[in-house]
Coordinates of C-alpha atoms and ligand atoms in Angstrom, one line a residue:
Q4 CA 8.2 -96.6 -97.5
A5 CA 9.8 -95.5 -94.2
V6 CA 8.9 -97.6 -91.2
F7 CA 9.1 -96.2 -87.7
Q8 CA 12.0 -97.8 -85.7
S9 CA 11.8 -97.8 -81.9
D10 CA 15.0 -99.7 -81.3
I11 CA 18.0 -97.3 -81.2
G12 CA 20.7 -100.0 -81.0
A13 CA 21.9 -99.4 -84.6
L14 CA 21.9 -95.7 -84.1
L15 CA 24.1 -95.9 -81.0
E16 CA 26.5 -98.1 -83.0
Q17 CA 26.7 -95.6 -85.8
V18 CA 27.5 -92.7 -83.5
G19 CA 30.6 -94.5 -82.4
T20 CA 33.0 -93.8 -79.6
G21 CA 36.2 -92.0 -78.7
K22 CA 35.0 -88.5 -77.7
E23 CA 33.2 -87.0 -74.7
S24 CA 30.7 -85.3 -77.0
L25 CA 29.7 -88.6 -78.6
S26 CA 29.4 -90.2 -75.2
F27 CA 27.2 -87.3 -74.0
M28 CA 24.9 -87.7 -77.1
K29 CA 24.7 -91.5 -76.6
R30 CA 23.8 -91.1 -72.9
R31 CA 21.0 -88.7 -73.9
M32 CA 19.8 -91.1 -76.7
R33 CA 19.6 -94.0 -74.2
R34 CA 17.9 -92.0 -71.6
M35 CA 15.2 -90.7 -73.9
A36 CA 14.8 -93.9 -76.0
A37 CA 11.5 -95.0 -74.3
Q38 CA 10.0 -91.5 -74.8
W39 CA 10.9 -91.6 -78.5
A40 CA 9.5 -95.1 -78.9
S41 CA 6.1 -94.2 -77.4
A42 CA 6.0 -91.0 -79.4
A43 CA 6.7 -93.0 -82.6
R44 CA 3.8 -95.3 -81.8
R45 CA 1.4 -92.4 -81.4
L46 CA 2.6 -90.7 -84.6
D47 CA 2.6 -93.9 -86.5
D48 CA -1.1 -94.4 -85.6
R49 CA -1.9 -90.9 -86.8
L50 CA 0.0 -91.2 -90.0
R51 CA -1.1 -94.6 -91.0
S52 CA -2.8 -93.5 -94.2
F53 CA 0.2 -91.4 -95.4
W54 CA 2.9 -92.8 -97.7
R55 CA 6.2 -91.8 -96.1
E56 CA 9.0 -92.1 -98.5
Q57 CA 12.2 -93.4 -97.1
K58 CA 15.0 -90.9 -97.8
R59 CA 18.7 -91.5 -98.0
I60 CA 20.1 -89.0 -95.4
L61 CA 23.6 -88.0 -94.6
V62 CA 24.3 -86.2 -91.3
H63 CA 27.7 -84.5 -91.2
V64 CA 28.3 -82.8 -87.9
G65 CA 30.9 -80.3 -89.0
F66 CA 31.7 -78.6 -85.6
L67 CA 32.7 -81.9 -84.0
T68 CA 35.2 -82.8 -86.7
E69 CA 38.9 -82.5 -85.9
E70 CA 39.4 -80.5 -89.0
S71 CA 37.2 -77.7 -87.7
G72 CA 39.2 -77.7 -84.5
D73 CA 36.5 -79.4 -82.4
V74 CA 36.6 -77.0 -79.5
F75 CA 33.4 -78.5 -78.1
S76 CA 34.3 -82.0 -77.2
P77 CA 37.0 -81.1 -74.6
K78 CA 34.4 -78.8 -72.9
V79 CA 31.6 -81.3 -72.5
L80 CA 32.6 -82.1 -68.9
K81 CA 33.7 -78.6 -68.2
G82 CA 30.6 -76.5 -68.5
G83 CA 31.0 -75.7 -72.1
P84 CA 28.0 -75.3 -74.4
L85 CA 25.9 -78.4 -74.4
G86 CA 22.9 -77.1 -76.3
E87 CA 24.3 -78.0 -79.7
M88 CA 25.0 -81.5 -78.5
V89 CA 21.5 -81.9 -77.2
Q90 CA 20.1 -80.8 -80.5
W91 CA 22.3 -83.0 -82.7
A92 CA 21.5 -86.0 -80.5
D93 CA 17.8 -85.3 -81.0
I94 CA 18.1 -84.7 -84.7
L95 CA 19.9 -88.0 -85.2
T96 CA 17.3 -89.8 -83.0
A97 CA 14.4 -88.3 -84.8
L98 CA 15.7 -89.2 -88.3
H99 CA 16.5 -92.7 -87.1
V100 CA 13.1 -93.2 -85.4
L101 CA 11.3 -91.9 -88.5
G102 CA 12.9 -94.8 -90.3
H103 CA 15.1 -93.1 -92.9
D104 CA 18.3 -94.6 -94.3
L105 CA 20.8 -92.7 -92.2
K106 CA 24.6 -92.3 -92.5
I107 CA 26.5 -90.2 -89.9
S108 CA 29.8 -88.5 -90.3
F109 CA 32.0 -86.8 -87.6
S110 CA 35.1 -86.5 -89.7
L111 CA 36.2 -85.5 -93.2
K112 CA 37.3 -89.0 -93.9
E113 CA 33.9 -90.4 -93.2
L114 CA 32.3 -87.5 -95.3
H115 CA 34.6 -88.4 -98.2
G116 CA 33.7 -92.1 -97.9
F117 CA 30.0 -91.4 -97.9
L118 CA 30.0 -88.9 -100.8
G119 CA 32.4 -91.1 -102.8
V120 CA 34.9 -88.2 -103.3
P121 CA 38.6 -89.3 -103.3
P122 CA 40.4 -88.2 -100.1
G123 CA 43.2 -85.7 -100.2
R124 CA 43.6 -82.0 -100.3
G125 CA 42.0 -79.6 -102.7
S126 CA 38.6 -79.7 -104.3
C127 CA 37.5 -83.0 -105.9
P128 CA 34.2 -82.6 -107.7
L129 CA 31.7 -85.3 -107.2
T130 CA 31.2 -86.7 -110.6
G131 CA 28.3 -89.1 -110.3
P132 CA 24.9 -88.3 -108.8
L133 CA 24.7 -87.4 -105.2
P134 CA 24.1 -90.6 -103.2
F135 CA 21.8 -88.8 -100.8
D136 CA 18.4 -87.1 -100.9
L137 CA 19.2 -84.9 -97.9
I138 CA 22.3 -83.8 -96.1
Y139 CA 22.1 -82.2 -92.7
T140 CA 25.1 -80.3 -91.6
D141 CA 26.2 -77.0 -90.0
Y142 CA 28.2 -74.0 -91.2
H143 CA 31.5 -75.8 -90.5
G144 CA 30.4 -78.8 -92.5
L145 CA 29.2 -76.6 -95.3
Q146 CA 32.6 -75.0 -95.6
Q147 CA 34.2 -78.4 -95.6
M148 CA 31.9 -79.6 -98.3
K149 CA 32.7 -76.6 -100.4
Q150 CA 36.5 -77.2 -100.0
H151 CA 36.2 -80.8 -100.9
M152 CA 33.4 -81.0 -103.4
G153 CA 34.2 -77.7 -105.2
L154 CA 31.8 -76.7 -107.8
S155 CA 29.7 -79.8 -107.6
L156 CA 28.4 -78.5 -104.2
R157 CA 26.5 -75.8 -106.1
K158 CA 24.8 -78.4 -108.2
H159 CA 23.7 -80.4 -105.1
K160 CA 23.0 -77.6 -102.7
C161 CA 19.2 -77.9 -102.8
H162 CA 19.6 -81.1 -100.8
I163 CA 21.4 -79.5 -98.0
R164 CA 19.9 -78.4 -94.6
V165 CA 22.1 -76.3 -92.3
I166 CA 21.5 -76.6 -88.6
D167 CA 22.0 -73.1 -87.5
T168 CA 21.3 -72.3 -83.8
F169 CA 20.6 -68.6 -84.0
G170 CA 19.3 -68.3 -87.6
T171 CA 20.3 -66.6 -90.9
E172 CA 18.2 -63.9 -92.4
P173 CA 17.8 -63.7 -96.2
A174 CA 19.7 -60.4 -96.5
Y175 CA 22.8 -62.0 -95.1
N176 CA 22.4 -65.2 -97.1
H177 CA 22.3 -63.5 -100.5
E178 CA 25.9 -63.1 -101.5
E179 CA 25.6 -60.2 -103.9
Y180 CA 23.1 -58.3 -101.8
A181 CA 25.0 -58.8 -98.5
I182 CA 28.2 -57.4 -100.1
L183 CA 26.4 -54.4 -101.6
H184 CA 24.2 -53.5 -98.6
G185 CA 26.4 -54.1 -95.5
F186 CA 25.1 -57.5 -94.5
R187 CA 28.4 -59.2 -94.7
T188 CA 29.4 -61.6 -91.9
N189 CA 31.7 -64.5 -91.5
W190 CA 28.9 -67.0 -91.9
G191 CA 26.3 -65.9 -94.4
Y192 CA 26.1 -65.7 -98.1
W193 CA 25.7 -69.2 -99.2
N194 CA 22.8 -68.3 -101.5
L195 CA 20.7 -71.1 -100.0
H196 CA 16.9 -70.9 -99.7
G197 CA 16.2 -69.3 -96.3
Q198 CA 14.2 -72.3 -95.2
Q199 CA 17.2 -74.6 -95.7
Y200 CA 18.6 -73.1 -92.5
M201 CA 17.1 -74.8 -89.5
T202 CA 17.1 -73.2 -86.1
M203 CA 17.0 -74.3 -82.5
F204 CA 14.0 -72.2 -81.6
P205 CA 11.4 -70.7 -84.0
H206 CA 13.3 -67.4 -84.3
T207 CA 12.6 -66.0 -87.7
P208 CA 10.1 -67.8 -89.9
D209 CA 12.5 -67.1 -92.8
N210 CA 14.3 -70.2 -91.5
S211 CA 12.8 -73.6 -90.7
F212 CA 12.5 -74.6 -87.1
M213 CA 14.3 -77.8 -86.2
G214 CA 14.3 -77.7 -82.4
F215 CA 15.1 -80.5 -80.0
V216 CA 13.2 -82.2 -77.2
A217 CA 12.8 -82.0 -73.5
E218 CA 11.6 -84.8 -71.1
E219 CA 7.9 -85.3 -70.8
L220 CA 6.2 -86.3 -67.6
N221 CA 3.2 -88.5 -67.1
E222 CA 0.3 -87.5 -64.8
T223 CA 1.6 -89.3 -61.8
E224 CA 5.1 -87.8 -62.1
K225 CA 3.5 -84.4 -62.5
Q226 CA 1.5 -84.8 -59.3
N227 CA 4.6 -86.1 -57.4
I228 CA 6.6 -83.2 -58.5
Q229 CA 4.0 -80.7 -57.4
R230 CA 3.7 -82.4 -54.1
N231 CA 7.5 -82.4 -53.5
K232 CA 8.3 -78.8 -54.6
V233 CA 10.4 -76.9 -52.2
N234 CA 8.9 -73.4 -52.2
N235 CA 12.1 -71.6 -51.3
M236 CA 14.5 -73.4 -53.5
A237 CA 16.1 -71.7 -56.5
V238 CA 18.5 -73.0 -59.2
V239 CA 20.6 -70.5 -61.1
Y240 CA 20.9 -70.9 -64.9
G241 CA 24.6 -70.8 -65.8
K242 CA 27.2 -73.6 -65.6
E243 CA 30.2 -71.4 -66.3
A244 CA 31.5 -69.2 -63.4
N245 CA 31.8 -66.1 -65.6
M246 CA 28.0 -66.2 -66.1
W247 CA 27.7 -65.3 -62.4
K248 CA 30.1 -62.3 -62.6
G249 CA 28.6 -59.0 -61.3
K250 CA 25.4 -60.7 -60.2
E251 CA 26.1 -60.3 -56.4
K252 CA 23.3 -57.8 -56.0
F253 CA 20.6 -60.1 -57.4
L254 CA 21.9 -63.1 -55.6
A255 CA 21.8 -61.2 -52.3
I256 CA 18.2 -60.2 -52.8
L257 CA 17.3 -63.7 -53.8
H258 CA 19.1 -65.1 -50.8
R259 CA 16.8 -63.1 -48.5
Y260 CA 14.0 -65.5 -49.4
M261 CA 15.4 -68.6 -51.0
D262 CA 18.1 -71.3 -50.8
I263 CA 20.2 -71.0 -53.9
H264 CA 21.6 -73.9 -55.9
G265 CA 24.1 -73.8 -58.7
T266 CA 25.6 -76.2 -61.2
V267 CA 28.8 -74.4 -61.9
Y268 CA 31.8 -76.4 -63.2
Y269 CA 35.0 -76.2 -61.2
E270 CA 38.2 -78.2 -61.0
T271 CA 39.5 -78.1 -57.5
Q272 CA 38.6 -74.7 -56.0
R273 CA 35.2 -73.1 -55.7
P274 CA 34.8 -70.4 -58.3
P275 CA 35.1 -67.0 -56.6
E276 CA 32.1 -65.7 -58.6
V277 CA 29.8 -68.0 -56.8
P278 CA 29.0 -66.7 -53.3
A279 CA 29.5 -68.9 -50.3
F280 CA 25.8 -69.1 -49.5
V281 CA 25.1 -70.8 -52.8
K282 CA 25.1 -74.6 -52.8
N283 CA 27.1 -75.5 -55.8
H284 CA 26.7 -79.0 -57.1
G285 CA 29.3 -78.7 -59.8
L286 CA 28.3 -79.6 -63.4
L287 CA 25.7 -82.4 -63.1
P288 CA 24.9 -85.2 -65.5
Q289 CA 21.7 -84.3 -67.3
Q290 CA 19.6 -86.8 -65.4
E291 CA 20.7 -85.4 -62.0
L292 CA 20.0 -81.8 -63.2
Q293 CA 16.5 -83.0 -63.9
Q294 CA 16.1 -84.3 -60.4
L295 CA 17.3 -81.0 -58.9
L296 CA 14.8 -79.1 -61.1
R297 CA 12.0 -81.3 -59.9
Q298 CA 12.5 -80.0 -56.4
A299 CA 13.2 -76.4 -57.2
K300 CA 10.5 -73.7 -57.4
L301 CA 12.5 -71.2 -59.3
F302 CA 15.0 -71.4 -62.2
I303 CA 16.6 -68.0 -62.6
G304 CA 18.7 -66.7 -65.5
F305 CA 21.0 -63.7 -65.2
G306 CA 21.2 -62.9 -68.9
F307 CA 23.6 -65.5 -70.3
P308 CA 23.6 -68.1 -71.9
Y309 CA 21.1 -67.0 -74.5
E310 CA 18.4 -69.3 -75.8
G311 CA 19.5 -72.6 -74.5
P312 CA 17.5 -75.8 -73.7
A313 CA 17.8 -75.6 -69.9
P314 CA 14.8 -73.2 -69.3
L315 CA 12.5 -75.5 -71.2
E316 CA 13.7 -78.4 -69.1
A317 CA 13.1 -76.4 -65.9
I318 CA 9.6 -75.4 -67.0
A319 CA 8.9 -79.0 -68.0
N320 CA 9.8 -80.0 -64.4
G321 CA 7.5 -77.5 -62.9
C322 CA 9.9 -74.6 -62.2
I323 CA 9.0 -70.9 -62.8
F324 CA 11.7 -69.4 -65.1
L325 CA 12.6 -65.8 -64.1
Q326 CA 14.7 -63.9 -66.6
P327 CA 15.8 -60.4 -67.4
K328 CA 14.2 -58.3 -70.0
F329 CA 16.7 -56.6 -72.4
N330 CA 16.0 -53.0 -72.9
P331 CA 17.3 -52.1 -75.5
P332 CA 17.1 -55.6 -77.0
H333 CA 20.5 -57.4 -77.7
S334 CA 21.4 -57.9 -81.3
S335 CA 24.3 -58.1 -83.7
L336 CA 24.4 -54.3 -83.7
N337 CA 25.0 -53.8 -80.0
H338 CA 26.3 -57.1 -78.4
D339 CA 29.5 -59.0 -78.8
F340 CA 27.9 -62.4 -78.7
F341 CA 25.7 -61.7 -81.7
R342 CA 28.2 -59.5 -83.6
G343 CA 29.0 -61.2 -86.9
K344 CA 26.0 -63.5 -86.7
P345 CA 23.9 -63.4 -89.9
T346 CA 20.8 -61.9 -88.3
S347 CA 19.5 -58.6 -87.2
R348 CA 17.1 -60.2 -84.8
K349 CA 16.4 -58.2 -81.7
V350 CA 16.7 -60.5 -78.7
S351 CA 14.2 -59.1 -76.1
S352 CA 15.2 -61.2 -73.1
Q353 CA 17.6 -64.0 -72.3
H354 CA 15.1 -66.5 -73.7
P355 CA 12.6 -64.9 -76.1
Y356 CA 10.9 -68.2 -76.9
A357 CA 10.1 -68.7 -73.2
E358 CA 8.9 -65.1 -73.0
Q359 CA 6.8 -65.0 -76.1
Y360 CA 5.5 -68.6 -76.6
I361 CA 5.2 -69.7 -73.0
G362 CA 4.9 -66.6 -70.7
R363 CA 3.2 -66.4 -67.3
P364 CA 2.8 -68.1 -65.0
H365 CA 5.7 -70.4 -66.2
V366 CA 7.9 -67.6 -67.4
I367 CA 8.3 -64.2 -65.8
T368 CA 10.4 -61.6 -67.7
I369 CA 11.2 -58.4 -65.8
D370 CA 13.7 -55.6 -65.6
F371 CA 16.3 -56.9 -63.2
N372 CA 17.7 -53.3 -62.6
N373 CA 14.5 -52.5 -60.7
S374 CA 15.3 -54.0 -57.3
E375 CA 11.9 -53.5 -55.9
E376 CA 10.2 -55.3 -58.8
F377 CA 12.8 -58.0 -58.6
D378 CA 12.2 -58.4 -54.8
A379 CA 8.4 -58.4 -55.3
T380 CA 8.6 -61.0 -58.1
I381 CA 10.6 -63.4 -56.0
R382 CA 8.0 -63.2 -53.2
E383 CA 5.2 -63.7 -55.8
I384 CA 6.9 -66.8 -57.2
M385 CA 7.0 -68.3 -53.7
R386 CA 3.3 -67.8 -53.4
I387 CA 2.1 -69.2 -56.8
N388 CA 1.8 -72.8 -57.9
V389 CA 2.4 -73.8 -61.4
E390 CA 2.2 -77.2 -63.2
P391 CA 5.0 -78.7 -65.3
F392 CA 4.6 -77.6 -68.9
L393 CA 6.2 -78.5 -72.2
P394 CA 5.0 -77.0 -75.5
Y395 CA 4.0 -79.8 -77.9
E396 CA 6.7 -78.7 -80.4
Y397 CA 9.4 -79.7 -77.9
T398 CA 8.0 -83.2 -77.1
C399 CA 9.3 -86.2 -79.0
E400 CA 6.0 -86.6 -80.9
G401 CA 6.0 -82.9 -81.8
M402 CA 9.6 -83.0 -83.1
L403 CA 8.9 -86.2 -85.1
E404 CA 5.7 -84.7 -86.6
R405 CA 7.6 -81.6 -87.6
V406 CA 10.7 -83.3 -89.1
H407 CA 8.4 -85.7 -90.9
A408 CA 6.4 -82.9 -92.4
Y409 CA 9.6 -81.1 -93.6
I410 CA 11.2 -84.2 -95.0
Q411 CA 8.1 -85.2 -97.0
N412 CA 7.1 -81.7 -98.2
Q413 CA 10.0 -79.2 -98.3
D414 CA 11.5 -79.3 -101.8
F415 CA 14.2 -76.8 -102.8
C416 CA 15.3 -78.8 -105.9
S417 CA 12.3 -78.8 -108.2
P418 CA 11.9 -75.7 -110.3
E419 CA 9.0 -73.8 -108.8
D420 CA 5.7 -74.0 -110.6
P421 CA 5.3 -71.3 -113.1
F422 CA 3.4 -68.5 -111.4
P423 CA -0.4 -68.9 -111.6
P424 CA -1.8 -67.2 -114.7
L425 CA -2.8 -63.7 -114.0
N426 CA -6.3 -63.0 -115.2
S427 CA -9.1 -61.0 -113.9
S428 CA -11.3 -63.9 -112.8
W429 CA -8.4 -65.3 -110.9
L430 CA -8.0 -62.1 -109.1
S431 CA -11.6 -61.4 -108.2
S432 CA -12.3 -64.8 -106.7
P433 CA -9.2 -65.7 -104.7
F434 CA -9.2 -62.5 -102.7
V435 CA -11.8 -62.2 -100.1
L436 CA -11.9 -59.2 -98.0
L437 CA -12.6 -59.9 -94.3
P438 CA -15.0 -57.4 -92.8
N439 CA -13.4 -54.6 -90.8
S440 CA -9.8 -55.6 -91.3
S441 CA -7.1 -55.2 -93.8
I442 CA -6.5 -58.9 -93.8
L443 CA -7.3 -60.7 -97.0
T444 CA -7.8 -64.3 -97.3
W445 CA -6.7 -65.9 -100.5
A446 CA -8.8 -68.9 -101.0
S447 CA -7.1 -71.4 -103.2
N448 CA -10.2 -71.6 -105.3
G449 CA -9.6 -75.3 -106.0
S450 CA -6.5 -74.6 -108.0
S451 CA -3.7 -77.1 -108.0
Y452 CA -0.6 -74.8 -107.6
A453 CA 1.9 -77.0 -105.9
S454 CA 2.8 -75.3 -102.7
W455 CA 3.7 -76.3 -99.2
P456 CA 2.3 -74.9 -97.0
P457 CA -0.8 -75.0 -99.2
L458 CA -2.1 -71.8 -100.7
S459 CA -5.3 -72.2 -98.7
A460 CA -3.3 -71.2 -95.6
L461 CA -2.4 -67.8 -97.0
H462 CA -3.6 -64.5 -95.5
L463 CA -2.3 -61.4 -97.2
L464 CA -1.6 -58.4 -95.0
A465 CA 0.1 -55.0 -95.2
S466 CA 2.4 -54.1 -92.3
L467 CA 2.5 -50.7 -90.8
E468 CA 5.4 -48.5 -91.7
G469 CA 8.4 -49.5 -89.7
E470 CA 7.0 -52.9 -89.0
S471 CA 8.4 -56.3 -90.2
C472 CA 6.3 -59.1 -91.6
V473 CA 7.3 -61.1 -88.5
E474 CA 5.6 -58.5 -86.4
A475 CA 2.7 -57.8 -88.7
C476 CA 1.6 -61.4 -88.9
Q477 CA 2.1 -61.9 -85.2
G478 CA -0.2 -59.0 -84.6
A479 CA -2.9 -60.8 -86.5
E480 CA -2.2 -64.1 -84.5
L481 CA -0.7 -65.6 -87.6
I482 CA 2.9 -66.3 -88.7
C483 CA 4.8 -65.0 -91.7
E484 CA 5.4 -67.8 -94.3
P485 CA 8.2 -67.0 -96.7
A486 CA 7.3 -70.0 -99.0
L487 CA 4.1 -68.1 -99.9
Y488 CA 5.8 -64.8 -100.9
R489 CA 5.9 -65.8 -104.5
F490 CA 2.1 -65.7 -104.7
I491 CA 1.8 -62.1 -103.4
N492 CA 4.7 -60.6 -105.3
I493 CA 2.3 -59.1 -107.9
K494 CA 1.0 -55.7 -108.4
E495 CA -2.6 -56.9 -108.0
A496 CA -1.8 -57.7 -104.4
F497 CA -1.4 -53.9 -103.7
S498 CA -4.8 -53.1 -105.2
A499 CA -6.3 -55.9 -103.2
L500 CA -5.0 -54.2 -100.1
E501 CA -6.3 -50.8 -101.5
L502 CA -2.8 -49.5 -101.8
Q503 CA -2.8 -47.2 -104.9
C504 CA 0.4 -47.5 -106.9
D505 CA 1.4 -44.5 -109.1
G506 CA 4.5 -46.5 -110.1
V507 CA 5.6 -50.1 -109.9
E508 CA 9.3 -51.0 -109.7
S509 CA 11.0 -54.3 -109.4
Q510 CA 14.2 -54.4 -107.3
M511 CA 16.5 -56.5 -105.3
N512 CA 15.5 -55.4 -101.8
H513 CA 14.9 -57.6 -98.9
L514 CA 11.9 -55.5 -97.8
F515 CA 10.0 -55.9 -101.1
P516 CA 7.2 -56.4 -102.0
A517 CA 6.5 -53.1 -100.2
F518 CA 4.5 -49.9 -100.5
S519 CA 6.0 -46.4 -100.1
A520 CA 3.2 -44.1 -99.1
E521 CA 5.3 -41.0 -99.6
H522 CA 5.8 -41.6 -103.3
A523 CA 2.8 -43.9 -103.9
E524 CA 5.4 -46.4 -105.2
C525 CA 4.9 -50.1 -105.2
G526 CA 8.0 -52.2 -105.1
L527 CA 8.2 -55.8 -106.2
Q528 CA 10.9 -58.3 -105.3
Q529 CA 13.2 -59.2 -108.2
D530 CA 15.0 -62.1 -106.6
P531 CA 13.0 -64.8 -104.8
L532 CA 16.1 -65.6 -102.6
L533 CA 15.5 -62.2 -100.9
F534 CA 11.9 -62.9 -99.9
S535 CA 12.2 -62.1 -96.1
C536 CA 9.8 -61.9 -93.2
A537 CA 12.5 -60.1 -91.2
G538 CA 13.3 -56.5 -91.9
S539 CA 11.5 -53.2 -91.6
S540 CA 11.9 -49.6 -92.6
A541 CA 10.0 -46.4 -91.7
K542 CA 9.7 -45.8 -95.4
Y543 CA 7.7 -48.9 -96.2
Q544 CA 4.6 -50.8 -95.6
R545 CA 5.5 -54.3 -96.4
L546 CA 3.3 -56.9 -98.0
C547 CA 3.2 -60.0 -95.9
P548 CA 2.2 -63.6 -96.6
C549 CA 0.9 -64.8 -93.3
R550 CA -0.5 -68.2 -92.5
D551 CA -2.3 -69.9 -89.7
Y552 CA -0.5 -72.4 -87.4
R553 CA -1.2 -75.3 -85.1
I554 CA -1.4 -74.5 -81.4
G555 CA 1.9 -75.8 -80.0
Q556 CA 3.4 -76.5 -83.4
V557 CA 4.1 -73.1 -85.0
A558 CA 6.1 -74.6 -87.9
L559 CA 3.0 -76.3 -89.3
C560 CA -0.2 -74.7 -90.7
R561 CA -3.5 -76.4 -90.0
D562 CA -3.6 -78.1 -93.4
C563 CA 0.1 -78.8 -93.5
L564 CA -0.1 -82.5 -92.5
Ligands
LIG618 N1 23.2 -79.4 -68.3 C1 23.7 -80.5 -67.7 N2 24.3 -80.3 -66.5 C2 24.3 -79.1 -65.8 C3 23.7 -78.0 -66.5 C4 23.2 -78.2 -67.7 O1 23.7 -81.6 -68.2 O2 24.8 -79.1 -64.7 C5 22.5 -79.6 -69.6 C6 21.1 -79.2 -69.6 O3 20.3 -80.3 -69.3 C7 20.8 -78.8 -71.1 C8 22.2 -78.6 -71.7 O4 23.1 -78.7 -70.6 O5 20.1 -79.7 -71.8 C9 22.4 -77.2 -72.3 O6 22.1 -76.2 -71.4 P1 22.1 -74.7 -71.6 O7 20.7 -74.2 -71.6 O8 22.9 -74.1 -70.5 O9 22.6 -74.4 -73.0 P2 24.1 -74.2 -73.6 O10 24.5 -72.8 -73.3 O11 24.9 -75.2 -72.9 O12 24.0 -74.4 -75.0

């Protein structure tokens, strides 16, 4: 049985010393310790009746190992990316607080020690059983494990979880398919289960959503913040000078109305990209950045960095986040930053999560090239009042709840239950046609098919032609759930949706199961690894397994806890 642990002393010791990245994580852990502790108490009260199995967990942070070049640590104090560090600090804290038996490795030597593989070059298969139930790592760590565990990695890979900031779609993850169909990248094709990749934001439901946390405020703090807001104070998102390049026009308009603050790193000289009228504080410690955000009315992004933690922190501190809409959306097809990343996701703005999951009044997403709209929006922002806001899934309690649910329920090791028997009574009862819609609800009819999320959460839906299952489910205020694909990958699902099949074929195609109206052809998925919520084609109406979700915790269905 796992027991919640509020004291983080042992965790801090395990993280160790010697690198700026580790010091950054430890400062964050200390600063947030009280929040984690009170979240743990609340969750503990709610989960009292559940048996929580204590797992043996290894966390191997590949990108911080010397062997991967560790380009991050030297940049911690120089404005380099900190989002990853924030996320790893929070993952480690969540696993520790949940009370699991945790081992942490930041080097190959430590990795070898924990896995019991002899050190040295070349691949040394792990002969005994894996001494862990779960291994959290990243793409660098995965590569290192492959080099040093050799073939035994394949045997143990169902235990692995890959922390993957931007996500990996199934078409890129499936080695053979990626090679045959142009989805090759430097990262993909590990043939993992899509939900073994865990992302920073709920990007594609094909992956699991790990996330991180932002600071929460109590009611008194919220009131104080609102009282002390400076209506004409803006903070610019971007701690590296090159993020300000070419933004003079927007800065000039903004400066007509507001005092502008920045936190751009510099060594001795003020970076020329930052105009003289900007008050540049230099890179601030996290805590001081929070203080600045508490005063500011506006936090403004100019398009880069993509999808970082800072906008959530700003919104949590009562700022309005103003950001550019991307039209056309940025993706691996048209933008250098995403090129080579194992996803075709279309990024509709600098921070699509803020745009889609939070929205107005906290988040305003506009076309920055329209100067009049930009100008009018700044004036609007100065007029309106907003309260500090943090989605539940980014609170400590929300993250603990989600990670707990994943740890206790996700299982990629057991062979999946044989598919439920196909017979006519099974078909007539589980499908219930909702009036006036093409949505079908598949009641679990008391069956005991082991599934998480449970089968009772499933809503079957056909997408429009050209629409992905991500979009189709969203349109019905549901979310696509890849774990439920196996239940709808049957020809009877087409007839239940009144799609008439002249022929049925089974193929490796990341869009299947799908219906081609032109040929009245029904396509079933041949390889479960290719079940994918992402992906669309004008030729197909896709079959989509949607599910409900908890408000503020999109990773979990209503009956998932
Ligand atoms: N941050 C900071 N000092 C600053 C600016 C940012 O400590 O002057 C922190 C911020 O609190 C956030 C983290 O850097 O948690 C990552 O920020 P960002 O959203 O810029 O993402 P990144 O591009 O670094 O991954």
